CSV table of C-alpha atoms and ligand atoms in Angstrom, one decimal:
chain,number,residue,atom,x,y,z
A,73,THR,CA,26.9,-36.2,-17.9
A,74,PRO,CA,24.8,-33.0,-17.6
A,75,LEU,CA,22.2,-34.8,-15.6
A,76,THR,CA,24.8,-36.2,-13.2
A,77,SER,CA,26.1,-32.7,-12.6
A,78,ILE,CA,22.6,-31.2,-12.1
A,79,SER,CA,21.7,-33.9,-9.7
A,80,GLY,CA,25.0,-33.7,-7.8
A,81,TYR,CA,25.0,-29.9,-7.3
A,82,ALA,CA,21.3,-29.9,-6.4
A,83,GLU,CA,21.9,-32.7,-3.8
A,84,LEU,CA,24.7,-30.7,-2.2
A,85,ILE,CA,22.4,-27.7,-1.8
A,86,GLU,CA,19.5,-29.9,-0.6
A,87,HIS,CA,21.7,-31.3,2.2
A,88,HIS,CA,23.1,-27.9,3.3
A,89,MET,CA,26.5,-29.0,2.1
A,90,ALA,CA,27.1,-25.9,0.1
A,91,SER,CA,28.2,-22.7,1.9
A,92,PRO,CA,26.1,-19.6,1.0
A,93,GLU,CA,28.9,-18.3,-1.2
A,94,ASP,CA,29.0,-21.6,-3.1
A,95,VAL,CA,25.3,-21.5,-3.9
A,96,PRO,CA,25.5,-19.0,-6.9
A,97,ARG,CA,28.3,-21.0,-8.4
A,98,PHE,CA,26.5,-24.3,-8.0
A,99,ALA,CA,23.3,-22.8,-9.4
A,100,GLY,CA,25.3,-21.5,-12.3
A,101,GLU,CA,26.6,-25.1,-13.0
A,102,ILE,CA,23.0,-26.5,-12.8
A,103,HIS,CA,21.9,-23.8,-15.2
A,104,ARG,CA,24.8,-24.4,-17.7
A,105,ASN,CA,24.3,-28.2,-17.6
A,106,ALA,CA,20.5,-27.9,-18.0
A,107,THR,CA,21.1,-25.7,-21.1
A,108,ARG,CA,23.5,-28.4,-22.5
A,109,LEU,CA,21.0,-31.1,-21.9
A,110,LEU,CA,18.2,-29.0,-23.5
A,111,ASN,CA,20.4,-28.5,-26.6
A,112,MET,CA,21.2,-32.2,-26.8
A,113,ILE,CA,17.6,-33.2,-26.5
A,114,ASN,CA,16.6,-30.7,-29.2
A,115,ASP,CA,19.3,-32.0,-31.5
A,116,ILE,CA,18.3,-35.6,-30.9
A,117,ILE,CA,14.7,-34.7,-31.7
A,118,LYS,CA,15.7,-33.0,-34.9
A,119,LEU,CA,17.8,-36.0,-36.0
A,120,SER,CA,14.9,-38.4,-35.2
A,121,GLU,CA,12.6,-36.2,-37.3
A,122,LEU,CA,15.1,-36.4,-40.2
A,123,ASP,CA,15.3,-40.2,-39.8
A,124,ALA,CA,11.6,-40.6,-39.8
A,125,THR,CA,10.0,-40.8,-43.2
A,126,THR,CA,7.9,-37.7,-43.2
A,127,GLN,CA,4.7,-37.8,-45.3
A,128,ASP,CA,3.6,-34.3,-44.6
A,129,VAL,CA,6.5,-32.3,-46.0
A,130,VAL,CA,5.5,-28.8,-46.9
A,131,LEU,CA,7.6,-27.4,-49.7
A,132,GLU,CA,7.8,-23.6,-50.0
A,133,THR,CA,9.8,-21.2,-52.0
A,134,VAL,CA,12.6,-20.2,-49.7
A,135,ASP,CA,15.1,-17.4,-50.2
A,136,LEU,CA,18.3,-18.7,-48.8
A,137,TYR,CA,19.8,-15.2,-48.6
A,138,GLN,CA,16.9,-14.2,-46.4
A,139,ALA,CA,17.3,-17.4,-44.3
A,140,ALA,CA,21.0,-16.5,-43.8
A,141,GLU,CA,20.1,-13.0,-42.8
A,142,ASN,CA,17.6,-14.2,-40.2
A,143,CYS,CA,20.1,-16.7,-38.9
A,144,MET,CA,22.7,-13.9,-38.4
A,145,ASP,CA,20.2,-11.8,-36.5
A,146,THR,CA,19.5,-14.8,-34.2
A,147,LEU,CA,23.3,-15.4,-33.6
A,148,GLU,CA,24.2,-11.7,-33.2
A,149,MET,CA,24.5,-11.9,-29.4
A,150,SER,CA,26.6,-15.1,-29.6
A,151,ALA,CA,29.0,-13.5,-32.1
A,152,LYS,CA,29.4,-10.5,-29.8
A,153,LYS,CA,30.1,-12.8,-26.9
A,154,HIS,CA,32.8,-14.6,-28.8
A,155,ASP,CA,34.2,-11.3,-30.3
A,156,VAL,CA,33.5,-12.5,-33.8
A,157,THR,CA,32.3,-10.3,-36.8
A,158,LEU,CA,29.5,-11.6,-39.0
A,159,LYS,CA,29.3,-10.7,-42.7
A,160,LEU,CA,26.8,-11.7,-45.3
A,161,GLU,CA,27.5,-11.4,-49.0
A,162,GLY,CA,25.6,-12.3,-52.2
A,163,GLU,CA,22.1,-11.9,-53.4
A,164,SER,CA,18.5,-13.2,-53.0
A,165,CYS,CA,18.4,-16.9,-54.2
A,166,LYS,CA,15.3,-19.0,-54.0
A,167,ILE,CA,14.8,-22.7,-54.0
A,168,ARG,CA,11.8,-25.0,-53.4
A,169,THR,CA,12.3,-26.7,-50.0
A,170,GLU,CA,11.1,-27.2,-46.5
A,171,LYS,CA,11.8,-23.9,-44.7
A,172,GLY,CA,12.6,-25.3,-41.3
A,173,MET,CA,15.2,-27.6,-42.8
A,174,ALA,CA,17.0,-24.9,-44.7
A,175,ASP,CA,17.0,-22.7,-41.6
A,176,GLU,CA,18.4,-25.5,-39.5
A,177,VAL,CA,21.3,-26.3,-41.8
A,178,ILE,CA,22.4,-22.7,-42.1
A,179,TYR,CA,22.0,-22.1,-38.4
A,180,ASN,CA,24.2,-25.1,-37.4
A,181,LEU,CA,27.0,-24.0,-39.8
A,182,CYS,CA,27.0,-20.4,-38.6
A,183,ASP,CA,26.8,-21.5,-34.9
A,184,ASN,CA,29.9,-23.7,-35.3
A,185,ALA,CA,31.7,-21.0,-37.3
A,186,ILE,CA,31.3,-18.7,-34.3
A,187,LYS,CA,31.9,-21.3,-31.6
A,188,TYR,CA,35.1,-22.6,-33.1
A,189,ASN,CA,36.5,-19.2,-34.0
A,190,LYS,CA,39.2,-17.1,-32.4
A,191,ASP,CA,38.8,-13.8,-30.6
A,192,GLY,CA,38.6,-11.0,-33.1
A,193,GLY,CA,37.7,-13.6,-35.9
A,194,ALA,CA,35.2,-13.4,-38.7
A,195,VAL,CA,32.4,-15.4,-40.2
A,196,THR,CA,31.4,-14.7,-43.8
A,197,VAL,CA,28.3,-16.3,-45.3
A,198,ARG,CA,27.9,-16.1,-49.1
A,199,VAL,CA,24.8,-17.0,-51.0
A,200,THR,CA,25.2,-17.0,-54.8
A,201,GLU,CA,23.5,-18.4,-57.8
A,202,GLU,CA,25.3,-20.5,-60.4
A,203,GLU,CA,23.8,-22.0,-63.6
A,204,ASP,CA,21.6,-24.7,-62.0
A,205,GLN,CA,22.7,-24.4,-58.4
A,206,VAL,CA,22.3,-22.1,-55.4
A,207,VAL,CA,25.6,-22.1,-53.4
A,208,VAL,CA,25.7,-21.3,-49.7
A,209,SER,CA,29.1,-21.2,-48.0
A,210,VAL,CA,30.1,-20.4,-44.5
A,211,GLU,CA,33.7,-19.4,-44.0
A,212,ASP,CA,35.4,-18.8,-40.7
A,213,THR,CA,38.8,-17.7,-39.5
A,214,GLY,CA,38.8,-20.1,-36.6
A,215,ILE,CA,40.8,-23.1,-35.2
A,216,GLY,CA,40.3,-25.3,-38.3
A,217,ILE,CA,39.9,-29.1,-38.6
A,218,SER,CA,42.9,-31.4,-39.3
A,219,GLU,CA,42.7,-33.5,-42.5
A,220,GLY,CA,42.2,-36.8,-40.5
A,221,GLN,CA,39.2,-35.4,-38.7
A,222,GLN,CA,37.4,-33.7,-41.7
A,223,ASP,CA,35.2,-36.7,-42.6
A,224,ARG,CA,34.6,-37.7,-39.0
A,225,VAL,CA,33.1,-34.4,-37.9
A,226,PHE,CA,29.9,-35.3,-39.8
A,227,GLU,CA,29.4,-38.5,-37.6
A,228,ARG,CA,26.8,-38.4,-34.8
A,229,PHE,CA,28.3,-37.4,-31.5
A,230,TYR,CA,31.8,-36.9,-32.9
A,231,ARG,CA,33.7,-34.0,-31.5
A,232,VAL,CA,37.4,-33.2,-32.2
A,233,ASP,CA,38.2,-31.7,-28.8
A,234,LYS,CA,35.7,-32.9,-26.2
A,235,SER,CA,36.7,-30.4,-23.5
A,236,HIS,CA,36.5,-27.5,-25.9
A,237,SER,CA,33.1,-28.7,-27.2
A,238,ARG,CA,31.9,-29.1,-23.7
A,239,ARG,CA,33.0,-25.5,-22.9
A,240,VAL,CA,31.1,-24.1,-25.9
A,241,GLY,CA,28.1,-26.3,-25.2
A,242,GLY,CA,28.5,-28.7,-28.2
A,243,THR,CA,26.7,-32.0,-28.5
A,244,GLY,CA,28.4,-33.5,-31.6
A,245,LEU,CA,25.2,-33.6,-33.5
A,246,GLY,CA,25.2,-30.2,-35.4
A,247,LEU,CA,27.1,-31.4,-38.4
A,248,SER,CA,25.1,-34.7,-38.6
A,249,ILE,CA,22.0,-32.5,-38.9
A,250,VAL,CA,23.7,-30.5,-41.7
A,251,LYS,CA,24.7,-33.7,-43.5
A,252,HIS,CA,21.2,-35.1,-43.2
A,253,GLY,CA,19.7,-31.8,-44.3
A,254,ALA,CA,22.0,-31.7,-47.3
A,255,GLN,CA,21.0,-35.2,-48.3
A,256,TYR,CA,17.4,-34.3,-47.9
A,257,HIS,CA,17.8,-31.4,-50.3
A,258,ASN,CA,20.0,-33.4,-52.7
A,259,ALA,CA,22.6,-30.8,-52.0
A,260,GLN,CA,26.4,-31.4,-52.3
A,261,LEU,CA,28.3,-30.8,-49.1
A,262,SER,CA,32.0,-30.0,-49.0
A,263,LEU,CA,34.5,-29.0,-46.4
A,264,ASP,CA,37.7,-27.1,-46.8
A,265,SER,CA,39.8,-26.5,-43.7
A,266,GLU,CA,43.3,-25.6,-42.5
A,267,PRO,CA,44.1,-26.0,-38.8
A,268,GLY,CA,44.9,-22.6,-37.3
A,269,ALA,CA,43.6,-20.7,-40.3
A,270,GLY,CA,39.9,-21.5,-40.7
A,271,THR,CA,37.1,-23.6,-42.2
A,272,THR,CA,34.8,-23.2,-45.1
A,273,ILE,CA,31.7,-25.5,-45.5
A,274,THR,CA,29.8,-25.2,-48.8
A,275,LEU,CA,26.4,-26.5,-49.8
A,276,ARG,CA,25.3,-26.6,-53.4
A,277,PHE,CA,21.6,-26.9,-53.7
A,278,PRO,CA,20.0,-27.9,-57.0
A,279,LYS,CA,17.7,-25.0,-58.0
A,280,GLN,CA,14.7,-27.3,-58.3
A,281,SER,CA,15.4,-28.8,-54.9
A,282,ALA,CA,12.7,-31.2,-53.8
A,283,ALA,CA,12.5,-33.5,-50.8
B,517,ADP,P1,29.2,-29.7,-31.7
B,517,ADP,O1,27.9,-29.7,-31.1
B,517,ADP,O2,30.3,-30.3,-30.9
B,517,ADP,O3,29.6,-28.4,-32.2
B,517,ADP,P2,29.1,-30.6,-34.5
B,517,ADP,O4,28.5,-31.9,-35.0
B,517,ADP,O5,28.4,-29.4,-34.9
B,517,ADP,O6,29.1,-30.8,-32.9
B,517,ADP,O7,30.6,-30.6,-34.9
B,517,ADP,C1,31.4,-31.7,-34.6
B,517,ADP,C2,32.8,-31.2,-34.2
B,517,ADP,O8,33.5,-30.7,-35.4
B,517,ADP,C3,32.9,-30.1,-33.2
B,517,ADP,O9,32.9,-30.6,-31.9
B,517,ADP,C4,34.2,-29.4,-33.5
B,517,ADP,O10,35.3,-30.1,-32.9
B,517,ADP,C5,34.3,-29.6,-35.0
B,517,ADP,N1,33.9,-28.4,-35.8
B,517,ADP,C6,32.6,-28.2,-36.3
B,517,ADP,N2,32.6,-27.0,-37.0
B,517,ADP,C7,33.8,-26.5,-36.9
B,517,ADP,C8,34.4,-25.3,-37.4
B,517,ADP,N3,33.7,-24.4,-38.1
B,517,ADP,N4,35.7,-25.1,-37.1
B,517,ADP,C9,36.4,-25.9,-36.4
B,517,ADP,N5,36.0,-27.1,-35.9
B,517,ADP,C10,34.6,-27.4,-36.1
């Protein structure tokens, strides 16, 4: 779909079928759809990497609190755009893992918590340590997910509201990446949501997480 739009708008401009005042709008559509396509390709590449049996996994000691802090810095502009406040609670908690994977999982959860929030809403990320687990939860005050959809959102390409997802630039792959990432870490993944009130997604990593 993004490529069809890109090609269509470019063709109109090429054949002088766009008035000068239409050109910025058409260029905007080309830009927006190109960004969507780029996001989709990046997500598909990440999923293919997760599917592939990687032999050269590099395990490091990763501080998940630090990872969440970095992720919030990256998403600061997006949160401002959506009028959403970001909050980080907890303490430094370290596990042995592949750094890129941990970053990816936390990023996707925070990105969704912002995208599917309401104006003036909030996202709270908590990183805490329990006996033999490190718990990362991402809570939002957004639109929520109905009970019937709660399992389905982890399926590849599944989106609850296709028009909303298209508007916010979704591909339907973010939570599949989270699910794969959780399996990869032997982490438990749980979702708690109430439509209209918000969603909390929690990951429980074993302290000695190994790929
Ligand atoms: P997308 O790229 O569409 O965001 P995801 O796989 O990340 O894809 O999520 C699948 C669908 O689950 C989304 O399209 C959205 O409908 C729903 N969803 C995900 N996270 C949230 C959330 N925090 N609050 C409400 N709905 C959500």
